Amino acid sequence: MEKTVVLYEGKAKKAYGTSNPRVIWMEFKDTATAFDGVKKGSIQDKGRINAALSAHLFGVLERAGIPTHFIERADERSLLVRNLKMFPVEVVVRNAAAGSIEKRYGLEHGTRFRKPLLEYFLKNDSLHDPMLNRQHVVVLGYMPERKLARAEELALKVNTVLSRYMKRRGFFLVDFKLEFGEQSGRVYLGDEISPDTCRIWDAGTGEIMDKDRFRLDLGAVEEHYEEVLRRLTA
Ligand code: UDP
């Protein structure tokens, strides 16, 4: 299958049409942004690494019964995925305190939560992705209640499956962001699963393995992304 016209271009990915209107070509870029787009840069080979890791982890999730948009690898940095109608909501799942929640509630870095914590954010750059509660999601019309309930059920299942998968490979899954969409009335997990969208710490040393290396200028970003890919696909 070949890519056709550009459908949209985001900060980390570019979507193309294909000959099948139900399928899109999702290309992963090397560009990286952080802090609401203020920090910009690129991470060498990130597109290839995130495409490979997303494909692999979507496969892991599919085998655990979670419907994802993933169909197959298209090339080194691209996937063929279902053309979903995306909900404009970012679903964040947290197992421990890091990033925005740390500052918002004054939590100690790394505090483990008694159970996974779900948060919702509106996907809207000009509004700086404001946080939503379940009422906002439903009453403001971003997702119907039944679809939200399904997305929550899937998000918690993704957390169970990925946390266990990563633990066996020596990582602690701190938090991650998911996006959902629908096709023919069915809810699917979309977007990507990569060190750009997850916080991953080495379970033994606590070493940061994810995009926080770019955000915080910790160095050796590519090497750590590559290490995550290597250990998670071994
Ligand atoms: N995240 C993301 N895209 C966003 C915002 C957050 O992929 O637009 C991910 C982020 O990498 C982390 C989790 O969601 O794994 C929680 O992020 P947080 O709310 O702490 O925001 P941050 O402080 O990282 O901007």
XYZ file of N, CA and C and ligand atoms in Angstrom:
727
model
N 0.846 -1.203 0.000
C 0.000 0.000 0.000
C 0.884 1.257 0.000
N 0.495 2.279 -0.785
C 1.296 3.505 -0.895
C 0.618 4.650 -0.155
N 1.423 5.643 0.278
C 0.811 6.826 0.886
C 0.380 7.801 -0.213
N -0.668 8.563 0.051
C -1.151 9.538 -0.943
C -1.022 10.953 -0.369
N -2.118 11.648 -0.202
C -2.048 13.049 0.257
C -1.795 13.157 1.764
N -1.181 14.270 2.166
C -0.998 14.536 3.599
C -2.354 14.916 4.192
N -2.773 14.197 5.235
C -4.055 14.512 5.884
C -3.866 15.528 6.993
N -2.820 15.363 7.792
C -2.467 16.361 8.800
C -1.039 16.132 9.246
N -0.459 17.182 9.800
C 0.896 17.067 10.325
C 0.902 17.603 11.740
N 1.347 16.793 12.680
C 1.434 17.219 14.073
C 2.882 17.438 14.467
N 3.124 17.519 15.787
C 4.473 17.827 16.263
C 5.415 16.639 16.111
N 4.880 15.430 16.223
C 5.749 14.247 16.191
C 5.390 13.255 15.094
N 4.245 13.465 14.428
C 3.815 12.518 13.393
C 3.128 13.249 12.247
N 3.110 12.535 11.110
C 2.471 13.068 9.923
C 1.579 11.956 9.377
N 0.314 12.291 9.047
C -0.606 11.262 8.560
C -0.893 11.467 7.079
N -0.858 10.374 6.327
C -1.164 10.391 4.895
C -2.367 9.490 4.634
N -3.088 9.805 3.573
C -4.123 8.904 3.110
C -3.509 7.715 2.389
N -4.353 6.724 2.100
C -3.935 5.569 1.283
C -5.081 5.303 0.302
N -4.940 4.250 -0.518
C -6.003 3.928 -1.468
C -7.273 3.446 -0.750
N -7.136 3.071 0.525
C -8.283 2.607 1.310
C -8.685 3.693 2.313
N -9.894 4.248 2.192
C -10.281 5.342 3.091
C -10.344 4.952 4.564
N -10.365 3.650 4.846
C -10.400 3.214 6.252
C -9.002 3.047 6.844
N -7.978 3.295 6.007
C -6.586 3.071 6.450
C -5.766 4.347 6.253
N -4.966 4.721 7.248
C -4.044 5.830 7.047
C -2.600 5.396 7.314
N -1.716 6.166 6.728
C -0.278 5.933 6.824
C 0.251 6.925 7.849
N 0.764 6.422 8.964
C 1.212 7.298 10.055
C 2.736 7.284 10.128
N 3.333 8.427 9.818
C 4.793 8.531 9.766
C 5.312 9.239 11.013
N 6.294 8.652 11.661
C 6.858 9.200 12.903
C 8.054 10.082 12.572
N 8.068 11.287 13.111
C 9.142 12.242 12.820
C 10.196 12.233 13.936
N 11.353 12.816 13.616
C 12.417 12.922 14.618
C 12.275 14.175 15.477
N 11.375 15.076 15.096
C 11.237 16.329 15.849
C 10.593 16.070 17.209
N 11.001 16.876 18.182
C 10.475 16.739 19.553
C 10.142 18.129 20.087
N 9.047 18.197 20.850
C 8.709 19.455 21.522
C 8.397 19.126 22.974
N 8.503 20.128 23.828
C 8.172 19.940 25.246
C 7.722 21.270 25.825
N 7.176 21.207 27.028
C 6.693 22.401 27.729
C 5.761 23.217 26.840
N 4.696 22.538 26.387
C 3.662 23.230 25.625
C 4.227 23.837 24.333
N 5.202 23.155 23.742
C 5.751 23.593 22.458
C 6.843 24.643 22.568
N 7.196 25.063 23.799
C 8.220 26.116 23.980
C 9.603 25.580 23.643
N 9.890 24.362 24.099
C 11.190 23.747 23.793
C 11.045 22.899 22.538
N 11.913 23.153 21.567
C 11.852 22.417 20.301
C 13.218 21.816 20.011
N 13.212 20.661 19.366
C 14.481 20.053 18.990
C 14.224 18.807 18.184
N 15.259 18.005 18.030
C 15.015 16.727 17.380
C 15.867 15.675 18.062
N 15.391 14.471 17.993
C 16.069 13.338 18.607
C 16.384 12.384 17.465
N 17.671 12.164 17.257
C 18.110 11.363 16.120
C 17.488 9.970 16.157
N 16.917 9.549 15.032
C 16.350 8.193 14.908
C 15.065 7.963 15.706
N 14.535 9.022 16.322
C 13.328 8.867 17.148
C 12.160 8.302 16.338
N 12.004 8.782 15.081
C 10.886 8.316 14.260
C 10.912 6.813 14.083
N 12.096 6.307 13.755
C 12.238 4.857 13.562
C 11.981 4.102 14.870
N 12.574 4.584 15.958
C 12.451 3.895 17.249
C 10.988 3.895 17.710
N 10.331 5.056 17.642
C 8.947 5.133 18.137
C 7.977 4.353 17.256
N 8.248 4.306 15.948
C 7.401 3.500 15.056
C 7.559 2.022 15.425
N 8.796 1.594 15.596
C 9.056 0.178 15.905
C 8.467 -0.197 17.261
N 8.663 0.668 18.254
C 8.180 0.347 19.599
C 6.652 0.391 19.655
N 6.051 1.378 19.004
C 4.583 1.454 18.988
C 4.004 0.203 18.332
N 4.564 -0.179 17.194
C 4.074 -1.373 16.497
C 4.162 -2.587 17.427
N 5.301 -2.718 18.086
C 5.503 -3.869 18.973
C 4.503 -3.864 20.132
N 4.364 -2.711 20.786
C 3.487 -2.658 21.969
C 2.014 -2.760 21.581
N 1.627 -2.205 20.422
C 0.247 -2.401 19.968
C -0.014 -3.905 19.762
N 0.988 -4.609 19.259
C 0.853 -6.061 19.088
C 0.652 -6.757 20.431
N 1.442 -6.359 21.424
C 1.313 -6.918 22.778
C -0.106 -6.670 23.299
N -0.610 -5.457 23.108
C -1.945 -5.098 23.611
C -3.038 -5.856 22.869
N -2.892 -5.961 21.539
C -3.885 -6.715 20.747
C -3.987 -8.152 21.247
N -2.827 -8.749 21.529
C -2.822 -10.143 21.990
C -3.465 -10.269 23.367
N -3.526 -9.147 24.112
C -4.199 -9.148 25.419
C -5.666 -8.741 25.281
N -6.143 -8.619 24.035
C -7.568 -8.359 23.816
C -7.954 -6.886 23.754
N -6.953 -6.003 23.615
C -7.251 -4.564 23.546
C -7.290 -4.131 22.076
N -8.430 -3.595 21.601
C -8.483 -3.181 20.195
C -7.664 -1.914 19.959
N -6.707 -1.983 19.036
C -5.879 -0.815 18.702
C -6.036 -0.508 17.220
N -5.569 0.663 16.806
C -5.679 1.050 15.398
C -4.613 0.391 14.528
N -3.648 -0.294 15.134
C -2.496 -0.815 14.400
C -2.875 -1.932 13.419
N -2.398 -1.813 12.196
C -2.602 -2.861 11.188
C -1.266 -3.546 10.876
N -0.290 -2.762 10.381
C 1.036 -3.330 10.112
C 2.068 -2.231 9.925
N 3.367 -2.611 9.973
C 4.442 -1.675 9.661
C 4.370 -1.353 8.181
N 4.562 -0.070 7.809
C 4.559 0.304 6.393
C 5.989 0.479 5.898
N 6.812 1.171 6.673
C 8.249 1.240 6.393
C 8.946 1.490 7.728
N 10.230 1.832 7.672
C 11.029 1.937 8.894
C 10.418 2.892 9.926
N 9.793 3.972 9.455
C 9.266 4.957 10.398
C 7.752 5.161 10.265
N 7.080 4.206 9.615
C 5.645 4.390 9.373
C 4.841 3.135 9.669
N 3.601 3.377 10.115
C 2.660 2.289 10.371
C 1.412 2.510 9.535
N 0.772 1.416 9.124
C -0.580 1.493 8.584
C -1.520 1.296 9.756
N -2.464 2.217 9.899
C -3.396 2.159 11.035
C -4.815 2.426 10.549
N -5.777 2.027 11.378
C -7.171 2.342 11.076
C -7.380 3.852 11.081
N -8.165 4.329 10.147
C -8.511 5.746 10.088
C -9.633 6.009 11.099
N -9.250 6.405 12.306
C -10.233 6.600 13.375
C -10.743 8.038 13.378
N -11.956 8.195 13.890
C -12.446 9.532 14.239
C -12.020 9.728 15.692
N -11.019 10.596 15.887
C -10.415 10.708 17.224
C -11.272 11.555 18.166
N -11.304 11.148 19.436
C -11.912 11.989 20.476
C -10.839 13.011 20.902
N -11.220 14.274 21.126
C -10.200 15.296 21.421
C -9.757 15.290 22.884
N -9.532 14.086 23.412
C -9.242 13.931 24.839
C -7.969 13.106 25.005
N -7.051 13.587 25.831
C -5.869 12.810 26.183
C -6.155 12.131 27.519
N -6.011 10.827 27.554
C -6.233 10.075 28.786
C -4.864 9.749 29.375
N -4.591 10.250 30.566
C -3.310 9.987 31.228
C -3.547 8.985 32.358
N -2.700 7.963 32.407
C -2.748 6.970 33.482
C -1.456 7.118 34.287
N -1.599 7.204 35.595
C -0.417 7.413 36.450
C -0.328 6.347 37.534
N 0.891 5.802 37.698
C 1.158 4.864 38.787
C 1.967 5.510 39.904
N 2.627 6.631 39.577
C 3.433 7.350 40.578
C 3.506 8.813 40.170
N 3.900 9.663 41.123
C 3.909 11.109 40.896
C 5.156 11.560 40.135
N 4.935 12.176 38.970
C 6.011 12.788 38.187
C 5.364 13.817 37.273
N 6.129 14.783 36.841
C 5.617 15.770 35.882
C 4.557 16.670 36.462
N 3.522 16.948 35.652
C 2.564 18.001 36.008
C 1.840 17.733 37.334
N 1.576 16.479 37.668
C 0.793 16.204 38.885
C 1.593 16.503 40.158
N 2.910 16.361 40.032
C 3.801 16.637 41.154
C 3.660 18.091 41.602
N 3.712 18.978 40.586
C 3.629 20.416 40.869
C 2.211 20.792 41.294
N 1.196 20.227 40.595
C -0.189 20.633 40.836
C -0.617 20.376 42.269
N -0.219 19.227 42.831
C -0.667 18.874 44.176
C 0.475 18.858 45.195
N 1.659 19.320 44.788
C 2.787 19.351 45.717
C 3.181 17.974 46.228
N 3.187 16.986 45.327
C 3.497 15.610 45.739
C 4.994 15.362 45.681
N 5.435 14.428 46.498
C 6.842 14.057 46.453
C 7.106 13.217 45.205
N 8.164 13.572 44.476
C 8.531 12.895 43.230
C 8.605 11.376 43.445
N 7.904 10.655 42.605
C 7.997 9.192 42.651
C 7.050 8.509 43.628
N 6.238 9.272 44.360
C 5.268 8.664 45.290
C 4.363 7.704 44.523
N 4.320 6.438 44.951
C 3.444 5.449 44.286
C 2.007 5.669 44.720
N 1.090 5.581 43.786
C -0.319 5.742 44.112
C -0.910 4.399 44.556
N -1.944 4.481 45.426
C -2.518 3.226 45.941
C -3.217 2.454 44.831
N -3.706 3.169 43.808
C -4.201 2.491 42.598
C -3.985 3.430 41.409
N -4.068 2.910 40.170
C -3.796 3.772 39.016
C -4.756 4.961 38.982
N -4.193 6.127 38.643
C -4.962 7.363 38.626
C -5.201 7.776 37.171
N -6.465 8.007 36.822
C -6.807 8.441 35.464
C -7.048 9.946 35.457
N -6.515 10.612 34.439
C -6.781 12.050 34.253
C -7.124 12.293 32.789
N -7.862 13.363 32.552
C -8.265 13.718 31.183
C -7.827 15.141 30.888
N -7.370 15.352 29.645
C -6.984 16.685 29.195
C -7.592 16.912 27.816
N -8.036 18.142 27.586
C -8.553 18.491 26.265
C -7.380 18.676 25.325
N -7.450 18.026 24.151
C -6.376 18.156 23.172
C -6.607 19.448 22.389
N -6.023 20.522 22.871
C -6.216 21.824 22.222
C -5.025 22.729 22.552
N -4.114 22.862 21.569
C -2.877 23.622 21.783
C -3.142 25.065 22.186
N -4.106 25.722 21.511
C -4.289 27.154 21.804
C -4.852 27.365 23.209
N -5.530 26.355 23.754
C -6.018 26.449 25.145
C -5.033 25.805 26.131
N -3.891 25.335 25.620
C -2.849 24.691 26.440
C -3.364 23.434 27.144
N -4.129 22.613 26.416
C -4.580 21.301 26.916
C -5.114 21.342 28.355
N -6.201 22.071 28.620
C -6.701 22.140 29.999
C -7.180 20.785 30.518
N -7.025 20.600 31.828
C -7.467 19.359 32.459
C -8.992 19.312 32.475
N -9.546 18.110 32.309
C -11.006 17.912 32.319
C -11.350 16.895 33.389
N -12.524 17.003 33.995
C -13.010 15.863 34.773
C -14.020 15.094 33.910
N -14.540 13.981 34.416
C -15.444 13.141 33.608
C -16.676 13.926 33.166
N -17.146 14.810 34.048
C -18.318 15.628 33.718
C -18.023 16.544 32.543
N -16.844 17.187 32.559
C -16.465 18.036 31.426
C -16.449 17.220 30.130
N -15.866 16.030 30.199
C -15.723 15.205 28.988
C -17.096 14.925 28.383
N -18.060 14.587 29.241
C -19.384 14.189 28.751
C -20.276 15.406 28.470
N -20.388 16.309 29.444
C -21.341 17.419 29.317
C -20.903 18.408 28.226
N -19.593 18.610 28.083
C -19.123 19.517 27.024
C -19.060 18.817 25.667
N -19.412 17.534 25.643
C -19.595 16.836 24.367
C -18.336 16.292 23.719
N -17.255 16.113 24.499
C -16.032 15.589 23.894
C -16.104 14.085 23.656
N -16.853 13.378 24.518
C -17.067 11.932 24.329
C -18.410 11.571 24.937
N -19.175 10.694 24.274
C -20.396 10.209 24.920
C -20.030 9.337 26.125
N -20.909 9.298 27.116
C -20.596 8.621 28.381
C -20.188 7.157 28.197
N -20.869 6.457 27.301
C -20.553 5.029 27.128
C -19.183 4.832 26.492
N -18.829 5.736 25.589
C -17.506 5.647 24.942
C -16.405 5.992 25.945
N -16.701 6.961 26.814
C -15.724 7.315 27.858
C -15.509 6.120 28.792
N -16.608 5.484 29.179
C -16.503 4.325 30.080
C -15.666 3.222 29.425
N -15.861 3.023 28.130
C -15.100 1.995 27.409
C -13.617 2.385 27.342
N -13.352 3.659 27.057
C -11.959 4.126 26.981
C -11.270 3.968 28.340
N -11.988 4.243 29.413
C -11.411 4.091 30.761
C -11.074 2.630 31.056
N -12.009 1.765 30.691
C -11.801 0.332 30.903
C -10.546 -0.118 30.130
N -10.440 0.344 28.868
C -9.280 -0.025 28.051
C -8.000 0.584 28.616
N -8.057 1.838 29.069
C -6.848 2.509 29.600
C -6.306 1.752 30.809
N -7.193 1.304 31.685
C -6.744 0.566 32.877
C -6.173 -0.794 32.485
N -6.767 -1.401 31.459
C -6.254 -2.690 30.990
C -4.882 -2.504 30.330
N -4.735 -1.428 29.556
C -3.423 -1.116 28.955
C -2.390 -0.986 30.077
N -2.766 -0.295 31.161
C -1.828 -0.105 32.272
C -1.423 -1.446 32.887
N -2.403 -2.311 33.107
C -2.098 -3.618 33.698
C -1.142 -4.405 32.796
N -1.466 -4.438 31.504
C -0.670 -5.242 30.567
C 0.734 -4.647 30.389
N 0.812 -3.334 30.166
C 2.128 -2.715 29.914
C 2.986 -2.681 31.167
N 2.367 -2.433 32.330
C 3.157 -2.394 33.575
C 3.815 -3.751 33.817
N 3.035 -4.812 33.618
C 3.567 -6.161 33.833
C 4.651 -6.479 32.788
N 4.367 -6.116 31.542
C 5.309 -6.377 30.444
C 6.641 -5.661 30.705
N 6.536 -4.409 31.158
C 7.763 -3.627 31.387
C 8.499 -4.118 32.632
N 7.745 -4.486 33.657
C 8.369 -4.963 34.899
C 9.252 -6.182 34.622
N 8.734 -7.080 33.781
C 9.506 -8.290 33.440
C 10.791 -7.950 32.696
N 10.846 -6.759 32.097
C 12.028 -6.337 31.357
C 12.819 -5.264 32.105
N 12.547 -5.173 33.414
C 13.367 -4.305 34.272
C 13.010 -2.834 34.262
N 11.774 -2.508 33.871
C 11.346 -1.101 33.859
C 10.141 -0.885 34.768
N 10.025 0.334 35.289
C 8.826 0.765 36.010
C 8.084 1.764 35.127
N 6.824 1.466 34.818
C 5.997 2.367 34.009
C 5.350 3.389 34.958
N 5.851 4.606 34.922
C 5.423 5.652 35.863
C 4.079 6.236 35.438
N 3.995 6.660 34.183
C 2.747 7.225 33.653
C 2.783 7.188 32.127
N 1.648 7.437 31.515
C 1.592 7.487 30.050
C 0.303 8.154 29.608
N 0.299 8.557 28.329
C -0.846 9.240 27.738
C -1.396 8.414 26.592
N -2.712 8.252 26.557
C -3.357 7.511 25.467
C -4.360 8.411 24.758
N -4.619 8.075 23.488
C -5.694 8.745 22.753
C -6.565 7.665 22.119
N -7.863 7.890 22.153
C -8.812 6.917 21.612
C -9.609 7.528 20.474
N -10.125 6.643 19.604
C -10.974 7.090 18.515
C -11.960 5.992 18.193
N -12.838 6.245 17.219
C -13.808 5.211 16.854
C -13.867 5.019 15.353
N -14.223 3.791 14.979
C -14.481 3.450 13.587
C -15.665 2.491 13.604
N -16.676 2.778 12.801
C -17.898 1.954 12.761
C -18.458 1.714 14.167
N -18.425 2.750 15.016
C -19.040 2.663 16.335
C -18.230 1.943 17.399
N -17.046 1.439 17.021
C -16.220 0.701 17.981
C -15.059 1.579 18.450
N -14.750 1.522 19.742
C -13.651 2.323 20.306
C -12.326 1.571 20.144
N -11.323 2.270 19.618
C -9.973 1.711 19.460
C -8.956 2.624 20.132
N -7.874 2.022 20.609
C -6.728 2.794 21.061
C -5.972 3.293 19.831
N -5.670 4.598 19.780
C -4.975 5.167 18.619
C -3.611 5.720 18.994
N -3.144 6.675 18.185
C -1.912 7.417 18.444
C -0.690 6.508 18.549
N 0.137 6.670 19.582
C 1.393 5.934 19.697
C 1.635 5.544 21.144
N 2.529 4.599 21.337
C 3.008 4.267 22.690
C 4.522 4.211 22.578
N 5.196 5.169 23.188
C 6.640 5.316 22.981
C 7.238 6.068 24.166
N 8.551 6.209 24.220
C 9.155 7.008 25.302
C 8.782 8.495 25.213
N 8.154 8.906 24.091
C 7.628 10.280 24.004
C 6.355 10.434 24.841
N 5.616 9.346 24.994
C 4.284 9.444 25.621
C 4.187 8.680 26.950
N 5.297 8.077 27.360
C 5.327 7.337 28.631
C 6.483 7.859 29.486
N 6.356 7.774 30.806
C 7.536 7.903 31.664
C 7.937 6.493 32.072
N 9.202 6.163 31.794
C 9.721 4.821 32.054
C 11.015 4.966 32.844
N 11.080 4.331 34.013
C 12.311 4.368 34.813
C 12.887 2.966 34.885
N 14.210 2.876 34.901
C 14.843 1.579 35.125
C 14.450 1.120 36.531
N 13.955 -0.116 36.640
C 13.415 -0.578 37.928
C 14.510 -0.716 38.978
N 15.730 -0.997 38.535
C 16.811 -1.172 39.507
C 17.455 0.142 39.922
N 17.821 0.949 38.939
C 18.618 2.155 39.221
C 17.778 3.427 39.294
N 16.535 3.373 38.816
C 15.691 4.576 38.781
C 16.030 5.495 37.617
N 16.964 5.081 36.765
C 17.379 5.925 35.651
C 16.202 6.270 34.725
N 16.142 7.527 34.327
C 15.086 8.016 33.436
C 15.395 7.564 32.010
N 14.403 6.872 31.374
C 14.625 6.265 30.056
C 13.792 6.931 28.961
N 13.064 7.998 29.269
C 12.024 8.529 28.383
C 12.287 9.982 27.992
N 11.246 10.627 27.487
C 11.366 11.990 26.959
C 11.787 13.021 28.012
N 11.674 12.699 29.292
C 12.196 13.611 30.317
C 13.688 13.864 30.112
N 14.399 12.960 29.449
C 15.825 13.200 29.160
C 15.971 14.398 28.234
N 15.016 14.540 27.293
C 14.999 15.704 26.391
C 14.482 16.931 27.146
N 13.345 16.761 27.871
C 12.759 17.903 28.589
C 13.760 18.531 29.541
N 14.495 17.699 30.257
C 15.366 18.179 31.336
C 16.833 18.273 30.917
N 17.113 18.093 29.603
C 18.497 18.167 29.091
C 19.439 17.216 29.824
N 18.995 15.959 29.980
C 19.827 14.989 30.700
C 20.868 14.330 29.794
N 20.734 14.532 28.470
C 21.714 13.967 27.537
C 21.434 12.516 27.175
N 22.145 12.038 26.148
C 22.049 10.643 25.682
C 20.599 10.204 25.472
N 19.819 11.071 24.860
C 18.394 10.758 24.655
C 18.242 9.555 23.723
N 18.910 9.617 22.544
C 18.794 8.534 21.557
C 19.170 7.197 22.167
N 20.274 7.193 22.906
C 20.779 5.942 23.474
C 19.745 5.315 24.425
N 19.074 6.151 25.191
C 18.079 5.614 26.131
C 16.826 5.131 25.407
N 16.391 5.853 24.369
C 15.246 5.385 23.569
C 15.587 4.032 22.942
N 16.805 3.938 22.406
C 17.249 2.700 21.758
C 17.271 1.541 22.768
N 17.709 1.834 23.973
C 17.767 0.822 25.036
C 16.350 0.335 25.420
N 15.404 1.259 25.467
C 14.013 0.874 25.754
C 13.514 -0.059 24.652
N 13.754 0.337 23.392
C 13.322 -0.493 22.258
C 13.967 -1.885 22.345
N 15.257 -1.894 22.615
C 15.996 -3.167 22.649
C 15.432 -4.094 23.736
N 15.271 -3.555 24.943
C 14.808 -4.417 26.047
C 13.343 -4.811 25.915
N 12.534 -3.937 25.318
C 11.098 -4.265 25.222
C 10.781 -5.174 24.032
N 11.715 -5.264 23.079
C 11.429 -6.126 21.924
C 12.291 -7.399 21.943
N 13.165 -7.513 22.938
C 14.079 -8.687 23.000
C 13.292 -9.979 23.192
N 2.071 13.315 27.793
C 2.063 13.235 26.413
N 1.591 14.300 25.690
C 1.112 15.428 26.273
C 1.138 15.507 27.681
C 1.616 14.422 28.409
O 2.454 12.228 25.843
O 0.683 16.352 25.560
C 2.567 12.182 28.591
C 3.888 12.475 29.274
O 4.978 12.063 28.486
C 3.799 11.657 30.547
C 2.300 11.629 30.856
O 1.639 11.927 29.633
O 4.229 10.331 30.306
C 1.888 12.621 31.922
O 2.369 13.892 31.565
P 2.211 15.151 32.510
O 0.764 15.463 32.695
O 3.019 14.947 33.729
O 2.743 16.352 31.639
P 4.240 16.905 31.441
O 4.640 17.501 32.747
O 5.044 15.750 31.021
O 4.043 17.882 30.329
